[in-house]
Each structure stands twice: as structure tokens, then as C-alpha cells.
Backbone as a printed PyTorch tensor [residue, N CA C, xyz], in Angstrom:
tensor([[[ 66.9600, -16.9290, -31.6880],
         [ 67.5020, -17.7490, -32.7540],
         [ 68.3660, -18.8730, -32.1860]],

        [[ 69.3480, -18.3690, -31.1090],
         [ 70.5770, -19.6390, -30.5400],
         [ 69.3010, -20.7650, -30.0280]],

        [[ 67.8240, -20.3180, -29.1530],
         [ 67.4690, -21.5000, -28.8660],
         [ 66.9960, -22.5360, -29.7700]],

        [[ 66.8020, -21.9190, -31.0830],
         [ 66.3420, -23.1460, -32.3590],
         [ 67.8800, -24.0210, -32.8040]],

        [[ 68.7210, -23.4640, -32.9640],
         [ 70.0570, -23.3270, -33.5780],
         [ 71.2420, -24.4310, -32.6630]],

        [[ 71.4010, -23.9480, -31.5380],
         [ 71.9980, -24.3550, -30.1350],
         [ 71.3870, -24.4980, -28.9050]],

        [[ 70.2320, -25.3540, -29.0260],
         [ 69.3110, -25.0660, -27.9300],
         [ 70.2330, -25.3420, -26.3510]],

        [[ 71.2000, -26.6760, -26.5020],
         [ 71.9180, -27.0080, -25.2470],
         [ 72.5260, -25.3880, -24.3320]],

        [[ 73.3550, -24.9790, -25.6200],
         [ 74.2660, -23.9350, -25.1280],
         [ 73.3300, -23.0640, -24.6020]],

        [[ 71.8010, -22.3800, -25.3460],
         [ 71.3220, -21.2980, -24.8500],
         [ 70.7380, -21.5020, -24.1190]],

        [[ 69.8840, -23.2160, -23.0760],
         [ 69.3660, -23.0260, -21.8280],
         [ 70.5830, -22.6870, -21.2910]],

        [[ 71.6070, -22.7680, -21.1040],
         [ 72.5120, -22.5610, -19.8660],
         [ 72.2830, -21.3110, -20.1350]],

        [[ 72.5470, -20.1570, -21.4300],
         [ 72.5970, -18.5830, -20.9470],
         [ 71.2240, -17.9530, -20.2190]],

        [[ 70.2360, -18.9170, -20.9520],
         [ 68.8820, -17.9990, -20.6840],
         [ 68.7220, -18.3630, -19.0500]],

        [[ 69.4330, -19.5550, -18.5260],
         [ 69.3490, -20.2180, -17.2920],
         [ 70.3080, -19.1680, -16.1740]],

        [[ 71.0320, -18.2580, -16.5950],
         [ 71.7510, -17.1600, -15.9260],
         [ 70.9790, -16.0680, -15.8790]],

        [[ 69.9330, -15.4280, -16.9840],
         [ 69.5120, -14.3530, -17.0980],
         [ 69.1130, -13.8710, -16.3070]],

        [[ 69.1220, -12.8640, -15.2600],
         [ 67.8160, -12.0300, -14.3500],
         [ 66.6750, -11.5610, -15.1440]],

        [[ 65.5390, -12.3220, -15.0040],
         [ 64.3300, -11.6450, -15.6350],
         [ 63.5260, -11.7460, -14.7610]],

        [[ 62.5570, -11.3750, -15.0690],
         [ 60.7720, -11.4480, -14.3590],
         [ 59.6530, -12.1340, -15.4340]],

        [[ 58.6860, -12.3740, -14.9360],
         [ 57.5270, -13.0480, -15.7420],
         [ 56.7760, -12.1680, -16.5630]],

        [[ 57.1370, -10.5670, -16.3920],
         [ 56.4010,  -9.3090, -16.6530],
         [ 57.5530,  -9.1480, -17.8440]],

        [[ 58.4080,  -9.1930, -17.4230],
         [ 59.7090,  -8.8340, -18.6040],
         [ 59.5030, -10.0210, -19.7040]],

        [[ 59.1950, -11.3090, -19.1600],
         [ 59.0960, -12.2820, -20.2770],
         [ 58.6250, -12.4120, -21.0320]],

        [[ 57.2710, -12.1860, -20.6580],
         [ 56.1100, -11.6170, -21.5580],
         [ 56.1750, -10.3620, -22.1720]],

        [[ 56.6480,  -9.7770, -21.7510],
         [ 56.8690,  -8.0630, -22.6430],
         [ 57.9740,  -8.0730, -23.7080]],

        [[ 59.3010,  -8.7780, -23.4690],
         [ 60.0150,  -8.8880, -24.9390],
         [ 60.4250, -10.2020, -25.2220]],

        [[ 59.3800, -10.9230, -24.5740],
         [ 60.0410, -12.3470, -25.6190],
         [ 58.2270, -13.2960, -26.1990]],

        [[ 57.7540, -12.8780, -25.0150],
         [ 56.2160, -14.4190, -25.3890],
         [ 54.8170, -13.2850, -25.7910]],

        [[ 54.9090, -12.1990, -25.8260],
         [ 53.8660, -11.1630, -26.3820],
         [ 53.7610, -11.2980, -28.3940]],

        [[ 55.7470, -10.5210, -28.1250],
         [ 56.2070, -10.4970, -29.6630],
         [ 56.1270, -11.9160, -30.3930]],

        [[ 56.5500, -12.7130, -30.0390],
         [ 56.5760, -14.3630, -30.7320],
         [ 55.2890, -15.2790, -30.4090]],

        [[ 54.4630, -14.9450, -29.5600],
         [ 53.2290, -15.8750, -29.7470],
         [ 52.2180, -15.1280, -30.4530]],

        [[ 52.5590, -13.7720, -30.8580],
         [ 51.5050, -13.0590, -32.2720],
         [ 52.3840, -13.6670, -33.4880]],

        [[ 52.9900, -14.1370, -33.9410],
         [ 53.3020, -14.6770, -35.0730],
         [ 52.3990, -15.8230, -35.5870]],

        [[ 51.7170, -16.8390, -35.1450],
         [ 51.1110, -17.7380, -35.3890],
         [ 49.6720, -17.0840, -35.5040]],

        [[ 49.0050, -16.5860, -34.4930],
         [ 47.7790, -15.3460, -35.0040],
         [ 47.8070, -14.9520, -36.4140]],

        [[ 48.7600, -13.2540, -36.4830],
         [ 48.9040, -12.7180, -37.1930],
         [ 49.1180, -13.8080, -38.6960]],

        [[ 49.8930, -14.4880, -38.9280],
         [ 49.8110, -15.5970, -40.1060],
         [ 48.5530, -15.9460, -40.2520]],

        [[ 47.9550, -16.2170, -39.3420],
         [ 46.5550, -17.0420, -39.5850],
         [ 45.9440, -16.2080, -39.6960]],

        [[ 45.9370, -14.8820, -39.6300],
         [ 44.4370, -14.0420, -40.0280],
         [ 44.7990, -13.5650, -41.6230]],

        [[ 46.1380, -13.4660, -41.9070],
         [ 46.6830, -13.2420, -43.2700],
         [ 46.0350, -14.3300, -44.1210]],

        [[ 46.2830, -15.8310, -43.7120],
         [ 46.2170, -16.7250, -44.4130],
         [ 44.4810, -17.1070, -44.3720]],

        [[ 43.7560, -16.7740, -43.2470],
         [ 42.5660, -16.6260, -43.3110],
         [ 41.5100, -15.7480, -44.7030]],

        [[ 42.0890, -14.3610, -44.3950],
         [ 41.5830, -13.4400, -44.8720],
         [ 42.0920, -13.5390, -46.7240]],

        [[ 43.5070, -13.9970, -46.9400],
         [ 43.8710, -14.3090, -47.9430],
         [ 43.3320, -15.3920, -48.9570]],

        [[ 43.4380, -16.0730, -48.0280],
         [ 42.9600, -17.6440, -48.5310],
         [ 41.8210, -18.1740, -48.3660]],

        [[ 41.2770, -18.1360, -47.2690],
         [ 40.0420, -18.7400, -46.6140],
         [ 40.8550, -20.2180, -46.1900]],

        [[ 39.8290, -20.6310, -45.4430],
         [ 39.9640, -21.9380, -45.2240],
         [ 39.2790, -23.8050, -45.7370]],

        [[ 39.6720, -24.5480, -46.2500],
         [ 39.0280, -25.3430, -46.5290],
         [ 38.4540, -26.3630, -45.7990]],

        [[ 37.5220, -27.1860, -45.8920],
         [ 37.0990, -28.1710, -45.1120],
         [ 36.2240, -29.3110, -46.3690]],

        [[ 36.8800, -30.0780, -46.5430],
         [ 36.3180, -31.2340, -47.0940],
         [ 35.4610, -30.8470, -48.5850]],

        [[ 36.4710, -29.8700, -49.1640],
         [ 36.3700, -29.3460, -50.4560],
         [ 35.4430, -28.3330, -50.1000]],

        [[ 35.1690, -27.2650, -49.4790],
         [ 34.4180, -26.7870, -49.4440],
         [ 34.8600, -25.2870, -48.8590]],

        [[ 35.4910, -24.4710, -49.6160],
         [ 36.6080, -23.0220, -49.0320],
         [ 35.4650, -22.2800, -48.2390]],

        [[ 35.9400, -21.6540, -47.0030],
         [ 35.1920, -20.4270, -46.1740],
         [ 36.2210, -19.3050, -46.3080]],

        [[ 35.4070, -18.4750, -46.7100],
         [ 36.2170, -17.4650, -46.4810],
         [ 35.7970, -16.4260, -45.3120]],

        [[ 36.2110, -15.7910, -44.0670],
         [ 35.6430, -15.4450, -43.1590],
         [ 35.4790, -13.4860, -43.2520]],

        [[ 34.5240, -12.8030, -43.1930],
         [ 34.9620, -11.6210, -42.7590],
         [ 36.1710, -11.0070, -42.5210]],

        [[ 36.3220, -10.0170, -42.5030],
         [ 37.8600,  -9.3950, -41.9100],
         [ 37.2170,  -9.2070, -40.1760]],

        [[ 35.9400,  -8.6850, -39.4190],
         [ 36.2480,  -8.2500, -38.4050],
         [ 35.9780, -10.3610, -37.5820]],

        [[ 35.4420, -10.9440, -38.5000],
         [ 35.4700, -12.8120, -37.9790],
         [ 36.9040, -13.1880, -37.4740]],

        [[ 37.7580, -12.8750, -39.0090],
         [ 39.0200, -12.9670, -39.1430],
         [ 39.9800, -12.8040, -37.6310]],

        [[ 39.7150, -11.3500, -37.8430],
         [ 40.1060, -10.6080, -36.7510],
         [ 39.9960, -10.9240, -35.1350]],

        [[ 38.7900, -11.1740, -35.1230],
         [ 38.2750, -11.9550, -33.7740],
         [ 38.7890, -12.9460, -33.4770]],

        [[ 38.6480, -14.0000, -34.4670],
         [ 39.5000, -15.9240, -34.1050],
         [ 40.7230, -15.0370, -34.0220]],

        [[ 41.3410, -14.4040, -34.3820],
         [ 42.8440, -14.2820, -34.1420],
         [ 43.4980, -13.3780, -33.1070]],

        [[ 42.4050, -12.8910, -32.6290],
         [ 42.4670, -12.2750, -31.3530],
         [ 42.8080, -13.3870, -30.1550]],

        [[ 41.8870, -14.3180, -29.8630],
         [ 41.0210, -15.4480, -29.5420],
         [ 42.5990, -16.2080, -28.9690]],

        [[ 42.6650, -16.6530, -30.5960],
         [ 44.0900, -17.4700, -30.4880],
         [ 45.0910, -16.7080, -29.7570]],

        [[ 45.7900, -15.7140, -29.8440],
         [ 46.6360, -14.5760, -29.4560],
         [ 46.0020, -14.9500, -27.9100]],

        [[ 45.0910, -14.0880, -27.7360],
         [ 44.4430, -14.3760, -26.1100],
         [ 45.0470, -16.2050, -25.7850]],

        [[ 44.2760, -16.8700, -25.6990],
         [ 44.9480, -17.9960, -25.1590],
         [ 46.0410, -18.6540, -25.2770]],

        [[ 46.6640, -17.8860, -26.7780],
         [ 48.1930, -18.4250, -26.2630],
         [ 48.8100, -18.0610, -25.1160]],

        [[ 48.6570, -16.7190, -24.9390],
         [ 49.5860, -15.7820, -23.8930],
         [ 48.8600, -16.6150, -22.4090]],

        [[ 47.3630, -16.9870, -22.1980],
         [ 46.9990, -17.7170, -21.2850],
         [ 47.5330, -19.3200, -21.1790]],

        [[ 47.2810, -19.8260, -22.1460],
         [ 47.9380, -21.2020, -22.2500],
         [ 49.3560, -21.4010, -21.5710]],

        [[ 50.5530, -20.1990, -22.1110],
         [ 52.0030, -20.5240, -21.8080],
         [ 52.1270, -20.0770, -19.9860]],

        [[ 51.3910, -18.9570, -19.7500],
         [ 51.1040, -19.0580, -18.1060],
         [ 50.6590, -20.0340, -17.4280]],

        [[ 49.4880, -20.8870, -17.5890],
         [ 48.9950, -21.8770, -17.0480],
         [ 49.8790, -23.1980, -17.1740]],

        [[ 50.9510, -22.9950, -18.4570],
         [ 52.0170, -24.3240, -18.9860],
         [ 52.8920, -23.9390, -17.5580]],

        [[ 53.5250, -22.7710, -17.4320],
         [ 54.8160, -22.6300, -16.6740],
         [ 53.8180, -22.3990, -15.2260]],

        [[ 53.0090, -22.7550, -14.7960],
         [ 52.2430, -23.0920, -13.3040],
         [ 52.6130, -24.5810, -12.9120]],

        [[ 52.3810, -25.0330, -14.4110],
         [ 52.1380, -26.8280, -14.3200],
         [ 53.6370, -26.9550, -14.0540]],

        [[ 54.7720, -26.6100, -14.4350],
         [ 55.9100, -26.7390, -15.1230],
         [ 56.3940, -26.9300, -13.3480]],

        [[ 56.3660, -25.6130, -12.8090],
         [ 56.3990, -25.4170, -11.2920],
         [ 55.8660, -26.4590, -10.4690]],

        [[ 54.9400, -26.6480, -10.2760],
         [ 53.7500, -27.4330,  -9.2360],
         [ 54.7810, -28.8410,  -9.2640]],

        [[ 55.0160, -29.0780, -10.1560],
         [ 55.0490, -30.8540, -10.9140],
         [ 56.7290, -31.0600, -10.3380]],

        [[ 57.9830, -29.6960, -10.3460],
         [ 59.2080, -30.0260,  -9.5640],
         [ 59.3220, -30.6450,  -8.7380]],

        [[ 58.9880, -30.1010,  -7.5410],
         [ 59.0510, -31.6460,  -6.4020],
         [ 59.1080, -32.9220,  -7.2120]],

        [[ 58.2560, -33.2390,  -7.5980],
         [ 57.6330, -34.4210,  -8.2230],
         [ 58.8000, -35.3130,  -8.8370]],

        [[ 59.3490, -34.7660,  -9.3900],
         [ 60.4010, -35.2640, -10.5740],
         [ 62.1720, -34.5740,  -9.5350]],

        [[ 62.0070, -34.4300,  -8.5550],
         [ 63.3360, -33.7860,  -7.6260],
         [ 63.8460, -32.6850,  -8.2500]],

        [[ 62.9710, -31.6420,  -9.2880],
         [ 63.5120, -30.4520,  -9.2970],
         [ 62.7750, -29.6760,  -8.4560]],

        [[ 63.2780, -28.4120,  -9.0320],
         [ 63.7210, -26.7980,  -7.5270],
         [ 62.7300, -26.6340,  -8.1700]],

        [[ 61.9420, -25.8240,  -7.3710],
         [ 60.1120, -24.9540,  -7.4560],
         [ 60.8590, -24.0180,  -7.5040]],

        [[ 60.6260, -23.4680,  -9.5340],
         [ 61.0960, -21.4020,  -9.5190],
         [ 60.2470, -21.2420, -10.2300]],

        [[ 59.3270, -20.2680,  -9.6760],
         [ 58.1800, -19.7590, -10.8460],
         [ 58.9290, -19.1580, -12.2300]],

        [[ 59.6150, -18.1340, -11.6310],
         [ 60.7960, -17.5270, -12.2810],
         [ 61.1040, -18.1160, -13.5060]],

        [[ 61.7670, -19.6080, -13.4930],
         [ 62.6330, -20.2760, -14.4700],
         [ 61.6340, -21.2990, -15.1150]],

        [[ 60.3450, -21.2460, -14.3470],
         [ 59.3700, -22.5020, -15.0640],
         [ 59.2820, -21.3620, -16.2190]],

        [[ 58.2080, -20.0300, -15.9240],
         [ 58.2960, -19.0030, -16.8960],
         [ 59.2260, -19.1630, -18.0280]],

        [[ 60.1790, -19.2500, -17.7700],
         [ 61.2350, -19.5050, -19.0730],
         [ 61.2090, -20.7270, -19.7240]],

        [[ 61.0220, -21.5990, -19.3380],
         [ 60.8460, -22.6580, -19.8660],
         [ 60.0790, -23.0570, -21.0790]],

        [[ 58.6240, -22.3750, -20.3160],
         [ 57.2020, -22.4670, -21.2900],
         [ 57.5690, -21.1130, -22.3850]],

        [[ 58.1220, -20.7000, -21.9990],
         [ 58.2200, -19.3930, -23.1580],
         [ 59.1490, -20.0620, -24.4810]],

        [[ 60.5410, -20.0610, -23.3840],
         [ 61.5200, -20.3100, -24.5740],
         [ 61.0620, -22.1040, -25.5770]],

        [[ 60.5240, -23.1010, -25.0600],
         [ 60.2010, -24.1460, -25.5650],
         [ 59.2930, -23.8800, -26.2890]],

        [[ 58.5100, -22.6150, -26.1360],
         [ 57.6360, -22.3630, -27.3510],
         [ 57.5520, -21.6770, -28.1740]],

        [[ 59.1580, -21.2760, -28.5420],
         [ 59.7280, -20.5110, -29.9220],
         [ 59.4100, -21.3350, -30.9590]],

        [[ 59.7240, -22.7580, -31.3880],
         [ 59.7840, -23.7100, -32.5470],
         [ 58.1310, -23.2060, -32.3050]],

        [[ 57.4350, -23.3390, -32.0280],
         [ 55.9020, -23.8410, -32.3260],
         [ 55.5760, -22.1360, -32.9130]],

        [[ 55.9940, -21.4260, -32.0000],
         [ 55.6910, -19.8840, -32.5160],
         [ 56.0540, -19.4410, -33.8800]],

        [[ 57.4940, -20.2000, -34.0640],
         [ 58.1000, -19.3070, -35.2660],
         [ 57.5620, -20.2950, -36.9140]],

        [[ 57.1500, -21.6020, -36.3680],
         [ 56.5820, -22.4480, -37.2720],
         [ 54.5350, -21.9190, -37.5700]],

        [[ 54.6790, -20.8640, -37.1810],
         [ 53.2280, -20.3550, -36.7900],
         [ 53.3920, -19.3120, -38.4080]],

        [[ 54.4050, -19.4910, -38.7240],
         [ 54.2120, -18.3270, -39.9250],
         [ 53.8370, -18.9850, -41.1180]],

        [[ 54.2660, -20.2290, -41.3890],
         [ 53.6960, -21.2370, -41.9320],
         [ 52.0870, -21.1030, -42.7580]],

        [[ 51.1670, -20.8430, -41.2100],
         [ 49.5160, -20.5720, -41.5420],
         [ 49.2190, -19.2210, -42.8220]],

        [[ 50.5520, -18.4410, -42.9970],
         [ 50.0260, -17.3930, -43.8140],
         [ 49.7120, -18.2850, -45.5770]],

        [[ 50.1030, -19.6220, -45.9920],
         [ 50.2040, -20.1530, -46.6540],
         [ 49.3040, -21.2860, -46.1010]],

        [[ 48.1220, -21.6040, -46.9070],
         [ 47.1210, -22.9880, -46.5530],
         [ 48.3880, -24.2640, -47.4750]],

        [[ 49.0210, -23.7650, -48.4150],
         [ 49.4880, -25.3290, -48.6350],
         [ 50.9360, -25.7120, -48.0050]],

        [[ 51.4450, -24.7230, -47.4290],
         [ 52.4860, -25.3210, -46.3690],
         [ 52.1960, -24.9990, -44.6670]],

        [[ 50.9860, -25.1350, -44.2450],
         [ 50.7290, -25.0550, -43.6120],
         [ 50.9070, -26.5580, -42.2620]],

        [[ 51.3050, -27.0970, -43.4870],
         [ 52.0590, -28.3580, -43.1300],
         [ 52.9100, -28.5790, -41.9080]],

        [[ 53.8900, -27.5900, -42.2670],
         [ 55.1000, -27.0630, -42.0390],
         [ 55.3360, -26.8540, -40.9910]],

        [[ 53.8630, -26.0790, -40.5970],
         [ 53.6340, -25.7860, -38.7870],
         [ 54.0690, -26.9950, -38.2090]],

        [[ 54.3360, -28.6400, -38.7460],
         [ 54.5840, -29.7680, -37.6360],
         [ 56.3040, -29.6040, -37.2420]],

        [[ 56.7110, -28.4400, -38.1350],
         [ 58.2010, -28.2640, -37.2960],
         [ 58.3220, -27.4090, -35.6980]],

        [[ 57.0530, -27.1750, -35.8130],
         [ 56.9590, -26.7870, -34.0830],
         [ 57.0010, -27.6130, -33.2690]],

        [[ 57.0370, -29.0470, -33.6370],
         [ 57.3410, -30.2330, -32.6170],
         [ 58.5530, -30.1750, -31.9630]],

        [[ 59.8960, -29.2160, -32.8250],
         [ 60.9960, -29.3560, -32.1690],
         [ 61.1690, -28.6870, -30.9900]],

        [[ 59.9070, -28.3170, -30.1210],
         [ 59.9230, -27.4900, -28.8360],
         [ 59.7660, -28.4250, -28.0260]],

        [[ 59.1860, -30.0140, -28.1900],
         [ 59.0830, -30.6030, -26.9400],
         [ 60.8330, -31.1050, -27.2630]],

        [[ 61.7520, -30.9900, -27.6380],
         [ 62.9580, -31.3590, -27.7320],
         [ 63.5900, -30.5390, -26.8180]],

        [[ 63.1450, -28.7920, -27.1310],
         [ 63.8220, -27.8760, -26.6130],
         [ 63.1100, -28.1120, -24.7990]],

        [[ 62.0050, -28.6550, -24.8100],
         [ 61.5180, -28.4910, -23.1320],
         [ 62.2640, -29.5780, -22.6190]],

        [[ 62.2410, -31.0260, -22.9080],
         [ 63.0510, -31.8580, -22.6030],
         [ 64.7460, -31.2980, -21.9170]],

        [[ 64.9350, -30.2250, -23.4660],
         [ 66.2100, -29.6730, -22.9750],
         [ 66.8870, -29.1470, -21.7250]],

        [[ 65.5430, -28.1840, -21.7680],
         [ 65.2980, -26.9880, -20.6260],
         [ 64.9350, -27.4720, -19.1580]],

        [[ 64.2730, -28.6540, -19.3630],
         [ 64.0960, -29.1330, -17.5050],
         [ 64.6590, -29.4860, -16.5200]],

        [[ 66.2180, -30.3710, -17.2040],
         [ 66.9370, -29.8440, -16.0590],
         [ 67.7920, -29.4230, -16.2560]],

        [[ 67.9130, -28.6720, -17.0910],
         [ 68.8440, -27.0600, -16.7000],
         [ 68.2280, -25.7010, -16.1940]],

        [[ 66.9070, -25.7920, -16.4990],
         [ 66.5770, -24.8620, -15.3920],
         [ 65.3840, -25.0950, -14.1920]],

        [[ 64.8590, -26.4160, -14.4210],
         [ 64.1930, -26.5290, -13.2250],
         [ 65.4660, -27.3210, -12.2700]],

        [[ 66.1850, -27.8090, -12.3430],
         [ 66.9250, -29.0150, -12.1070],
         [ 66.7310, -30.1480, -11.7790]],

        [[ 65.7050, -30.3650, -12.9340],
         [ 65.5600, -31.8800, -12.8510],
         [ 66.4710, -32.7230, -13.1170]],

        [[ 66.9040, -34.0630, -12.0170],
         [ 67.5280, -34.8460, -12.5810],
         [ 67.6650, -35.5940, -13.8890]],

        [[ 68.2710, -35.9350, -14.8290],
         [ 68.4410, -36.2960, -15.6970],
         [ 67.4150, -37.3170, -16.7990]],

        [[ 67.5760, -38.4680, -15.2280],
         [ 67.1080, -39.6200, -14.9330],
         [ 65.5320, -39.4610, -15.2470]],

        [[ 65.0700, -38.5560, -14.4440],
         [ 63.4550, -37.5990, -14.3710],
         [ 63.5470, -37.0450, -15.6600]],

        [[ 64.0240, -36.4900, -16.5770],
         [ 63.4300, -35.2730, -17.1900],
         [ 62.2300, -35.8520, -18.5390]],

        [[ 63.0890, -37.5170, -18.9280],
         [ 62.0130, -37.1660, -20.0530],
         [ 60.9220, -37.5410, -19.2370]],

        [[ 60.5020, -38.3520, -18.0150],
         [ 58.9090, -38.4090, -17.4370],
         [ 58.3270, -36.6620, -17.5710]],

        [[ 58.8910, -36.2580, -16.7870],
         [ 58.6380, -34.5980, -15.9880],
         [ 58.3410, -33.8460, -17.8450]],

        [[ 59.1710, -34.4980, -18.9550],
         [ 58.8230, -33.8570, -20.0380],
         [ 57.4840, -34.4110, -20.4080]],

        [[ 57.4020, -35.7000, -20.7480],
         [ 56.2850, -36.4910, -20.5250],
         [ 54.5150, -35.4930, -20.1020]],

        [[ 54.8200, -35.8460, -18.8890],
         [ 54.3390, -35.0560, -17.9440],
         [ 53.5710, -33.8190, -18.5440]],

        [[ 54.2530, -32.8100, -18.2570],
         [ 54.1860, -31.5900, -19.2600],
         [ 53.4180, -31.6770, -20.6750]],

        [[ 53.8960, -32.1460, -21.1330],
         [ 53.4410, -32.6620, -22.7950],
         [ 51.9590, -32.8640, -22.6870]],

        [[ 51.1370, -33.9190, -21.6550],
         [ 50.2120, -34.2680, -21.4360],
         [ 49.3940, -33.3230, -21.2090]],

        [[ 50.0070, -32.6340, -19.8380],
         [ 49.1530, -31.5960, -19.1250],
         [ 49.1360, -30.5130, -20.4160]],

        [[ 49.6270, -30.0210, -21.0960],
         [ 49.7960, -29.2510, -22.2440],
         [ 48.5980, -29.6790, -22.8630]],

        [[ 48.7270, -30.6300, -23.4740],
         [ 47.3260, -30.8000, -24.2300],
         [ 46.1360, -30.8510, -23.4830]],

        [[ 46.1010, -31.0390, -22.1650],
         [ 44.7300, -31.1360, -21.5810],
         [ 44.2640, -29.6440, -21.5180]],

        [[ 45.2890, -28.7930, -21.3110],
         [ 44.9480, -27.7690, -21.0980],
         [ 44.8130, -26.7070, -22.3710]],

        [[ 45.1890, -27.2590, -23.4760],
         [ 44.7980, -26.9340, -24.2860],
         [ 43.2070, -27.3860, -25.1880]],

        [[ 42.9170, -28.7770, -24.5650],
         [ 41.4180, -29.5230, -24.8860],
         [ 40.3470, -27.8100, -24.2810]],

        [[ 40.6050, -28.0660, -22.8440],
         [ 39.6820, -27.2070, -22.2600],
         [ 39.7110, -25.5370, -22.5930]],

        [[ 40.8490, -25.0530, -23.0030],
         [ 40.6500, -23.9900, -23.8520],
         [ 39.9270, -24.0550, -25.1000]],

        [[ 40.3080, -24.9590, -25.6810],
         [ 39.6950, -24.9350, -26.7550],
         [ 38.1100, -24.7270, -26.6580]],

        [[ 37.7620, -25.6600, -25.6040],
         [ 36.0240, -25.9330, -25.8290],
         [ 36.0430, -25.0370, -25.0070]],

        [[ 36.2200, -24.0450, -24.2960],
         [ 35.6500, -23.0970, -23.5370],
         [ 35.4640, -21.8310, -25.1570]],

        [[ 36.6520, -21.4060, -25.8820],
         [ 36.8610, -20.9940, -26.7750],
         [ 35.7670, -20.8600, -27.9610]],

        [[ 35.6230, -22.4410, -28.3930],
         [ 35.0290, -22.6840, -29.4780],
         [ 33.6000, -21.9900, -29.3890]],

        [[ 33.3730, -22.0450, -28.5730],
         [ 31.4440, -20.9750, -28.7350],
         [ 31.7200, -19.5330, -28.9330]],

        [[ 32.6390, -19.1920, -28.5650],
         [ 33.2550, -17.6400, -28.4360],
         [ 33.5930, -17.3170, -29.9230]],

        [[ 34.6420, -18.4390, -30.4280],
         [ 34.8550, -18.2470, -31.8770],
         [ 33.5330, -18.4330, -33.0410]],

        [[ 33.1580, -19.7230, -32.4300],
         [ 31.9280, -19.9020, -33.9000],
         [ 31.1610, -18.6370, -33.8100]],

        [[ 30.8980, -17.8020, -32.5750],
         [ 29.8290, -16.4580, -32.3220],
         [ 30.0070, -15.5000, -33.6440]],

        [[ 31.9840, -15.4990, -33.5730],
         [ 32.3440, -14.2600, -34.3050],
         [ 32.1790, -15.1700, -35.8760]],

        [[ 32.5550, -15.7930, -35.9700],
         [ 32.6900, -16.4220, -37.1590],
         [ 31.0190, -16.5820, -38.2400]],

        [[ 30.0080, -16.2480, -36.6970],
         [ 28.6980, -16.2260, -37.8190],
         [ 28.1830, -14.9530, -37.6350]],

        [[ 28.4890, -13.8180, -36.5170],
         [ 28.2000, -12.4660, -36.2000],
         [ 28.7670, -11.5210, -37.0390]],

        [[ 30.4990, -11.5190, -37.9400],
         [ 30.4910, -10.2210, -37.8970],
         [ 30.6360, -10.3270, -39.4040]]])
């Protein structure tokens, strides 16, 4: 909650914490990147989805599958984010910590996670664009815990932002045959 709330104050605590990448994922980016899933198979299965006036409503085990899918590559996506996050320090004169990139991509992707509940509702689904306030919180987070200079951070945020979406393009289309399968199979 302090990182939506007080994001300044809580990189510095989360920037003290002893954790691991195993611990990060086990009580912080497991529990909060199923929120945006779980909504969307509610709001799926509830609602269906529309496209150009035209509602689908999907199976429960279709349902189930895309939201597996999503779940799966989030938890892949925020690993491959905090690789990039790492690699790219030098670059911008911060410290190479796998450790604290890990935190980075996790905690910057609370706003997008917790705006993921949003999808259980198709008409405020809108709403999900308050997950933008995570590239605020990564901006935040880079140099306080990579230590990027100041001067560097919004490029190095920049940066990030980009590689984020590329790497989210190529999930996607690796994805998308996997999903349309379930979406006409089950």
C-alpha cells in the first residue's frame, strides 16, 4: 500500500530490505500479478467480451486457459523486465544488483497489478489506465535502488519503458496462437 500512497518514502524501506528473487516472487509478485488474471476471468466468464458490437462469451475451461496464459507471462514478463533493469546499469552509471533490479520490476508493478481488478467490470475497465502510475513509481525506484544518477534516471526509465513493451510485443505473439487454440478448443 505505502508504495501507491508514499512511493518516495517506501523505495528507501524496500531499498534496505534483505530479500531474494525466490522470496519476491513468493510473497509479493505471485500474490499481486494474479489479481489482473483472476479479474479477467471473472469479468470474462461474467460478462464476456465485446468487439465492435459483437459480445463473446468464452467457455469456463477457454476462460480459464487465457487466464492462466496471462498469469504465466506476467510472472515471465516481470523476470525478463528486472534482467533488462540489471544489464542496462552500467549504462546509465548505476550498480548491477540482480537482487534490487528484482525489486524494482516487482514493486513498479503494483499500480498496474492492483488496477488489474478493474477487468472484473467491462465498463470500468477503463480504469485499468491508473496502472500508468508505475512508470512514476519505476522512475522513482531507479535511483534509489539501482543508483542511478539522477541526471540518468528518466533516460534509464525511458529505456525500460521501451524494452517493456518490446518484450511484451513478443510475448504476446508468441502467446496469441496458444490463446486463440484455447479460446476455439475448449
Amino acid at each position: 500500500k505505502n508504495i501507491l500512497l508514499q512511493p518516495a518514502r517506501e523505495w528507501e524501506v524496500i531499498d534496505g530490505e534483505a530479500e531474494t528473487i525466490g522470496g519476491l516472487y513468493r510473497r509479493y509478485i505471485i500474490p499481486l500479478a494474479a489479481i489482473p488474471a483472476v479479474a479477467g476471468l471473472i469479468g470474462m466468464l461474467a460478462f464476456g467480451f465485446s468487439v465492435m458490437g459483437f459480445t463473446y462469451r468464452p467457455s469456463v475451461g477457454s476462460a480459464v486457459a487465457s487466464a492462466v496464459v496471462q498469469y504465466a507471462t506476467t510472472l515471465i514478463g516481470v523476470f525478463i523486465l528486472a534482467l533488462i533493469i540489471d544489464a542496462l546499469a552500467p549504462s546509465f552509471g548505476a550498480t548491477q544488483n540482480r537482487v534490487q533490479a528484482f525489486k524494482v520490476a516487482a514493486y513498479s508493478g503494483t499500480a498496474s497489478w492492483v488496477a488489474g481488478i478493474f477487468a472484473i467490470l467491462p465498463a470500468l475497465s477503463w480504469l485499468s489506465l491508473l496502472g500508468l502510475y508505475g512508470l512514476y513509481l519505476l522512475y522513482l525506484g531507479l535511483p534509489r535502488l539501482m543508483r542511478a544518477p539522477q541526471d540518468k534516471a528518466m533516460t534509464y526509465t525511458i529505456l525500460i519503458v521501451v524494452a517493456a513493451i518490446v518484450v511484451a510485443l513478443v510475448i504476446g505473439a508468441i502467446t496469441a496462437p496458444i490463446t486463440a487454440t484455447f479460446m476455439r478448443g475448449f
